[in-house]
CSV table of C-alpha atoms in Angstrom, one decimal:
chain,number,residue,atom,x,y,z
A,1,MET,CA,-55.2,-73.3,44.7
A,2,SER,CA,-52.7,-72.1,47.2
A,3,ILE,CA,-51.0,-68.8,47.0
A,4,GLN,CA,-47.3,-68.8,47.8
A,5,LEU,CA,-46.0,-65.6,49.4
A,6,PRO,CA,-42.6,-64.3,48.2
A,7,SER,CA,-39.9,-65.4,50.6
A,8,THR,CA,-37.9,-62.8,52.4
A,9,PRO,CA,-34.2,-63.0,51.7
A,10,THR,CA,-32.2,-63.9,54.8
A,11,ARG,CA,-28.9,-62.5,55.7
A,12,SER,CA,-26.1,-64.5,57.3
A,13,THR,CA,-25.0,-63.7,60.8
A,14,GLU,CA,-21.6,-62.6,59.5
A,15,ASP,CA,-23.1,-60.1,57.0
A,16,LEU,CA,-25.4,-58.7,59.7
A,17,GLU,CA,-22.6,-58.2,62.1
A,18,ALA,CA,-20.4,-56.6,59.5
A,19,ARG,CA,-23.3,-54.2,58.6
A,20,GLN,CA,-23.9,-53.3,62.3
A,21,THR,CA,-20.2,-52.6,62.7
A,22,LEU,CA,-20.0,-50.4,59.6
A,23,LEU,CA,-23.1,-48.4,60.7
A,24,ALA,CA,-21.8,-48.0,64.2
A,25,GLU,CA,-18.5,-46.6,62.9
A,26,ASN,CA,-20.4,-44.1,60.8
A,27,GLY,CA,-22.5,-42.9,63.7
A,28,GLU,CA,-25.7,-44.4,62.4
A,29,PRO,CA,-28.2,-46.7,64.2
A,30,SER,CA,-27.5,-50.4,63.8
A,31,SER,CA,-31.1,-51.3,62.7
A,32,HIS,CA,-33.4,-50.4,59.8
A,33,SER,CA,-35.7,-48.3,62.0
A,34,THR,CA,-36.1,-44.7,61.0
A,35,THR,CA,-37.5,-43.8,64.3
A,36,PRO,CA,-35.0,-42.1,66.7
A,37,ASP,CA,-35.1,-43.9,70.1
A,38,HIS,CA,-33.1,-43.9,73.3
A,39,THR,CA,-30.5,-46.2,71.9
A,40,SER,CA,-29.8,-44.2,68.8
A,41,MET,CA,-29.8,-40.8,70.5
A,42,ALA,CA,-27.3,-41.2,73.4
A,43,PRO,CA,-23.7,-40.4,72.5
A,44,ASP,CA,-21.1,-43.1,72.0
A,45,ARG,CA,-17.9,-43.3,73.9
A,46,ALA,CA,-15.9,-45.2,71.3
A,47,VAL,CA,-16.8,-47.4,68.4
A,48,ASP,CA,-15.9,-50.6,70.2
A,49,GLY,CA,-17.5,-49.5,73.5
A,50,ALA,CA,-14.2,-49.1,75.2
A,51,LYS,CA,-13.5,-46.1,77.4
A,52,ALA,CA,-10.6,-43.8,76.4
A,53,LYS,CA,-7.6,-43.5,78.6
A,54,GLY,CA,-8.3,-41.1,81.5
A,55,ASP,CA,-12.1,-41.1,81.2
A,56,SER,CA,-12.7,-42.5,84.7
A,57,ILE,CA,-10.3,-40.0,86.3
A,58,ALA,CA,-11.8,-37.2,84.3
A,59,GLY,CA,-15.3,-38.2,85.4
A,60,THR,CA,-14.2,-38.3,89.0
A,61,ILE,CA,-12.7,-34.9,88.8
A,62,VAL,CA,-15.9,-33.5,87.1
A,63,LEU,CA,-18.2,-34.9,89.8
A,64,ALA,CA,-16.0,-34.0,92.7
A,65,SER,CA,-15.4,-30.5,91.4
A,66,VAL,CA,-19.0,-29.6,90.8
A,67,ALA,CA,-20.0,-31.0,94.2
A,68,PHE,CA,-17.3,-28.9,95.9
A,69,LEU,CA,-18.4,-25.8,94.0
A,70,THR,CA,-22.0,-26.3,95.0
A,71,LEU,CA,-21.2,-27.2,98.7
A,72,SER,CA,-18.9,-24.2,99.0
A,73,THR,CA,-21.5,-21.9,97.7
A,74,TRP,CA,-24.2,-23.2,100.0
A,75,ILE,CA,-21.9,-22.9,103.0
A,76,THR,CA,-21.1,-19.4,102.1
A,77,ILE,CA,-24.7,-18.3,101.8
A,78,PHE,CA,-25.9,-20.1,105.0
A,79,THR,CA,-23.0,-18.7,107.0
A,80,HIS,CA,-23.8,-15.1,106.0
A,81,ASN,CA,-27.2,-14.6,107.4
A,82,PRO,CA,-29.3,-15.7,104.5
A,83,SER,CA,-32.5,-14.2,105.9
A,84,ALA,CA,-30.9,-10.8,105.6
A,85,LEU,CA,-30.0,-11.4,102.0
A,86,GLY,CA,-33.7,-11.6,101.0
A,87,TRP,CA,-34.4,-12.9,97.5
A,88,PHE,CA,-30.8,-12.7,96.6
A,89,ALA,CA,-30.0,-15.8,98.7
A,90,PRO,CA,-31.8,-18.4,96.5
A,91,HIS,CA,-30.0,-17.2,93.4
A,92,PRO,CA,-26.6,-18.8,94.0
A,93,LEU,CA,-28.2,-21.7,95.8
A,94,PHE,CA,-30.5,-22.6,92.9
A,95,GLN,CA,-27.9,-21.8,90.2
A,96,THR,CA,-25.2,-24.1,91.6
A,97,LEU,CA,-27.8,-26.8,92.2
A,98,GLY,CA,-29.1,-26.5,88.7
A,99,LEU,CA,-25.6,-26.6,87.1
A,100,SER,CA,-24.7,-29.7,89.2
A,101,ALA,CA,-27.7,-31.4,87.8
A,102,ILE,CA,-26.8,-30.3,84.2
A,103,THR,CA,-23.3,-31.6,84.7
A,104,TYR,CA,-24.5,-34.9,85.9
A,105,GLY,CA,-26.9,-35.1,83.0
A,106,ILE,CA,-24.1,-34.8,80.6
A,107,TYR,CA,-21.8,-37.1,82.6
A,108,THR,CA,-24.3,-39.9,82.6
A,109,LEU,CA,-24.6,-39.9,78.8
A,110,GLN,CA,-20.9,-39.8,78.0
A,111,PRO,CA,-19.9,-43.4,79.0
A,112,THR,CA,-22.6,-45.1,76.8
A,113,SER,CA,-21.7,-46.9,73.6
A,114,PHE,CA,-23.1,-48.9,70.7
A,115,ALA,CA,-21.9,-52.0,72.4
A,116,ASN,CA,-24.5,-51.7,75.1
A,117,PRO,CA,-27.8,-50.3,73.9
A,118,GLN,CA,-29.4,-50.9,77.3
A,119,ALA,CA,-26.8,-48.6,78.9
A,120,LYS,CA,-27.5,-46.0,76.2
A,121,ALA,CA,-31.2,-46.0,76.9
A,122,SER,CA,-30.7,-45.8,80.7
A,123,GLY,CA,-28.2,-43.0,80.3
A,124,LEU,CA,-30.7,-41.0,78.2
A,125,THR,CA,-33.4,-41.6,80.7
A,126,ARG,CA,-31.3,-40.4,83.6
A,127,HIS,CA,-30.2,-37.4,81.5
A,128,GLN,CA,-33.8,-36.3,80.9
A,129,VAL,CA,-35.0,-37.0,84.4
A,130,VAL,CA,-32.2,-35.1,86.2
A,131,ILE,CA,-32.4,-32.1,83.8
A,132,PHE,CA,-36.2,-31.8,83.6
A,133,CYS,CA,-36.9,-32.6,87.2
A,134,LEU,CA,-34.0,-30.7,88.8
A,135,GLY,CA,-31.6,-28.8,86.6
A,136,PHE,CA,-34.0,-26.8,84.4
A,137,PRO,CA,-36.4,-25.9,87.2
A,138,ALA,CA,-33.6,-24.9,89.6
A,139,LEU,CA,-32.0,-22.6,87.1
A,140,LEU,CA,-35.3,-20.9,86.3
A,141,MET,CA,-36.0,-20.4,90.0
A,142,GLY,CA,-32.5,-19.0,90.6
A,143,THR,CA,-32.9,-16.6,87.7
A,144,TRP,CA,-36.4,-15.5,88.8
A,145,SER,CA,-35.1,-14.9,92.4
A,146,ILE,CA,-32.4,-12.5,91.4
A,147,TRP,CA,-34.7,-10.7,88.9
A,148,HIS,CA,-37.3,-10.4,91.6
A,149,ASN,CA,-34.8,-9.1,94.1
A,150,LYS,CA,-33.6,-6.4,91.8
A,151,SER,CA,-37.2,-5.4,90.9
A,152,ILE,CA,-38.4,-5.0,94.5
A,153,HIS,CA,-35.4,-2.8,95.3
A,154,ASP,CA,-35.8,-0.8,92.0
A,155,LYS,CA,-32.3,-1.8,90.8
A,156,PRO,CA,-31.4,-2.0,87.1
A,157,HIS,CA,-31.2,-5.4,85.5
A,158,ILE,CA,-28.3,-6.9,83.5
A,159,THR,CA,-25.7,-4.3,84.3
A,160,THR,CA,-22.7,-6.6,84.6
A,161,TRP,CA,-21.0,-9.2,82.5
A,162,HIS,CA,-22.3,-11.8,85.0
A,163,GLY,CA,-25.8,-10.7,84.4
A,164,THR,CA,-25.3,-10.5,80.6
A,165,PHE,CA,-23.9,-14.0,80.4
A,166,GLY,CA,-26.5,-15.3,82.8
A,167,ILE,CA,-29.5,-14.1,80.7
A,168,VAL,CA,-27.9,-15.3,77.5
A,169,CYS,CA,-27.4,-18.7,79.0
A,170,ILE,CA,-31.0,-19.0,80.3
A,171,ALA,CA,-32.4,-17.9,76.9
A,172,TRP,CA,-30.1,-20.4,75.2
A,173,LEU,CA,-31.1,-23.1,77.6
A,174,LEU,CA,-34.8,-22.7,76.6
A,175,PHE,CA,-33.7,-23.2,73.0
A,176,GLN,CA,-31.6,-26.2,74.0
A,177,VAL,CA,-34.5,-27.9,75.8
A,178,PHE,CA,-36.7,-27.3,72.8
A,179,LEU,CA,-34.2,-29.0,70.5
A,180,GLY,CA,-33.6,-31.9,72.8
A,181,ALA,CA,-37.2,-32.7,73.7
A,182,GLY,CA,-38.4,-32.1,70.1
A,183,SER,CA,-35.9,-34.5,68.6
A,184,VAL,CA,-36.7,-37.3,71.0
A,185,TRP,CA,-40.2,-37.0,72.5
A,186,PHE,CA,-43.0,-38.6,70.5
A,187,LYS,CA,-40.4,-40.2,68.2
A,188,GLY,CA,-39.1,-36.8,67.1
A,189,ALA,CA,-42.4,-35.9,65.4
A,190,LEU,CA,-41.8,-32.2,65.9
A,191,PHE,CA,-38.9,-32.4,63.5
A,192,GLY,CA,-40.3,-34.9,61.1
A,193,GLY,CA,-39.3,-38.1,62.9
A,194,GLY,CA,-36.8,-40.7,61.8
A,195,MET,CA,-33.4,-39.6,60.6
A,196,LYS,CA,-34.6,-36.0,60.4
A,197,ALA,CA,-35.1,-35.9,64.1
A,198,LYS,CA,-31.8,-37.7,64.6
A,199,GLY,CA,-30.1,-35.0,62.5
A,200,VAL,CA,-31.5,-32.3,64.9
A,201,TRP,CA,-30.2,-34.2,67.9
A,202,LYS,CA,-26.6,-33.8,66.9
A,203,TYR,CA,-27.2,-30.0,66.8
A,204,HIS,CA,-28.7,-30.3,70.3
A,205,ARG,CA,-25.5,-32.1,71.4
A,206,LEU,CA,-23.2,-29.5,69.8
A,207,SER,CA,-25.3,-26.6,71.2
A,208,GLY,CA,-25.0,-28.2,74.7
A,209,TYR,CA,-21.3,-28.4,74.6
A,210,ILE,CA,-21.1,-24.7,73.7
A,211,LEU,CA,-23.6,-23.7,76.3
A,212,PHE,CA,-21.9,-25.7,79.1
A,213,PRO,CA,-18.7,-23.6,79.4
A,214,LEU,CA,-20.7,-20.4,79.1
A,215,PHE,CA,-22.7,-21.4,82.2
A,216,PHE,CA,-19.5,-22.0,84.1
A,217,THR,CA,-18.1,-18.7,82.9
A,218,THR,CA,-21.2,-17.1,84.3
A,219,ILE,CA,-20.5,-18.9,87.6
A,220,HIS,CA,-16.9,-17.6,87.6
A,221,LEU,CA,-18.0,-14.0,86.9
A,222,GLY,CA,-20.5,-14.0,89.7
A,223,GLY,CA,-18.6,-16.0,92.3
A,224,ALA,CA,-15.2,-14.4,91.7
A,225,TRP,CA,-16.0,-10.8,90.7
A,226,SER,CA,-19.6,-9.8,91.8
A,227,ASP,CA,-19.8,-6.9,94.3
A,228,TRP,CA,-21.3,-9.2,97.0
A,229,ALA,CA,-18.7,-11.9,96.5
A,230,VAL,CA,-15.8,-9.5,96.6
A,231,ALA,CA,-17.1,-8.0,99.8
A,232,VAL,CA,-17.7,-11.2,101.8
A,233,ILE,CA,-15.5,-13.9,100.3
A,234,PRO,CA,-11.7,-13.7,100.5
A,235,TYR,CA,-9.8,-13.9,97.3
A,236,ALA,CA,-7.9,-16.9,98.6
A,237,VAL,CA,-11.3,-18.7,98.6
A,238,ARG,CA,-12.9,-17.1,95.5
A,239,PHE,CA,-10.0,-18.0,93.2
A,240,PRO,CA,-9.9,-21.8,93.7
A,241,VAL,CA,-13.7,-22.2,94.1
A,242,TYR,CA,-14.9,-19.9,91.3
A,243,THR,CA,-11.9,-20.0,88.9
A,244,VAL,CA,-10.0,-23.2,89.2
A,245,VAL,CA,-13.0,-25.5,90.0
A,246,PRO,CA,-15.2,-24.4,87.1
A,247,ALA,CA,-12.3,-24.9,84.8
A,248,LEU,CA,-11.8,-28.4,86.0
A,249,VAL,CA,-15.5,-29.2,85.5
A,250,VAL,CA,-15.4,-28.0,81.9
A,251,VAL,CA,-12.0,-29.5,81.0
A,252,GLY,CA,-13.0,-32.9,82.5
A,253,THR,CA,-16.3,-32.9,80.7
A,254,PHE,CA,-14.7,-32.1,77.3
A,255,TRP,CA,-12.0,-34.7,77.9
A,256,ARG,CA,-14.8,-37.3,78.1
A,257,MET,CA,-16.6,-35.9,75.0
A,258,ARG,CA,-16.7,-37.9,71.8
A,259,THR,CA,-17.4,-36.2,68.4
A,260,SER,CA,-18.1,-39.3,66.3
A,261,LYS,CA,-21.8,-38.5,66.2
A,262,MET,CA,-21.4,-34.8,65.5
A,263,LYS,CA,-20.5,-35.1,61.8
A,264,PHE,CA,-21.8,-32.1,59.9
A,265,PHE,CA,-19.8,-32.6,56.7
């Protein structure tokens, strides 16, 4: 006697495509899998995968601006006898390098879409590599260097708005990394996996978009108004480099942002 297994109902190509389109429009993964992966975590640019008007220009402005900010800072440090600056010198070098990496990490995620899962996966991989291998370590090293410099000279810590914003940003960054890694690594097991982890990821994204301008506000406060900057950098240089340029980076990044996967209500 043979045993006949129950047949699995099939779905027409048209029905499947319609379901995938509906799920994509609602910001959900287009498969039945409850495990968050690279393709379901990276942010979409638009439902149909098309770029919004001005995205390419905004992206160019973002990358050019953050590169100019970093290069200007490094030139300033290396043309003002860095050996005499002691442990202060690595602080602006590492912080601008780290924020350049963070900026690129966000930039590389923004153009991805549901229409190209491979691009989404590649974008998330680049995002993690550049942040964990360069951005995060550089910011920690820059923070340690200024803390150490003040300690060895018996100077008080966190006495300015620049210092206050800076320490808040670093503490927030630790939380941000925890949310991001916990919701993706090991299939999001730290937060329950599946859709629970995906739900945490959207808070990671929101938190990042709040933290990002705070970092560049910190850059502005240090580069435009710190005692050392005021003493050695002319205002005609400080204003464009540490006021205009950070604003361009933030505005350009927010221009390219999509909120379709940050639905909280």
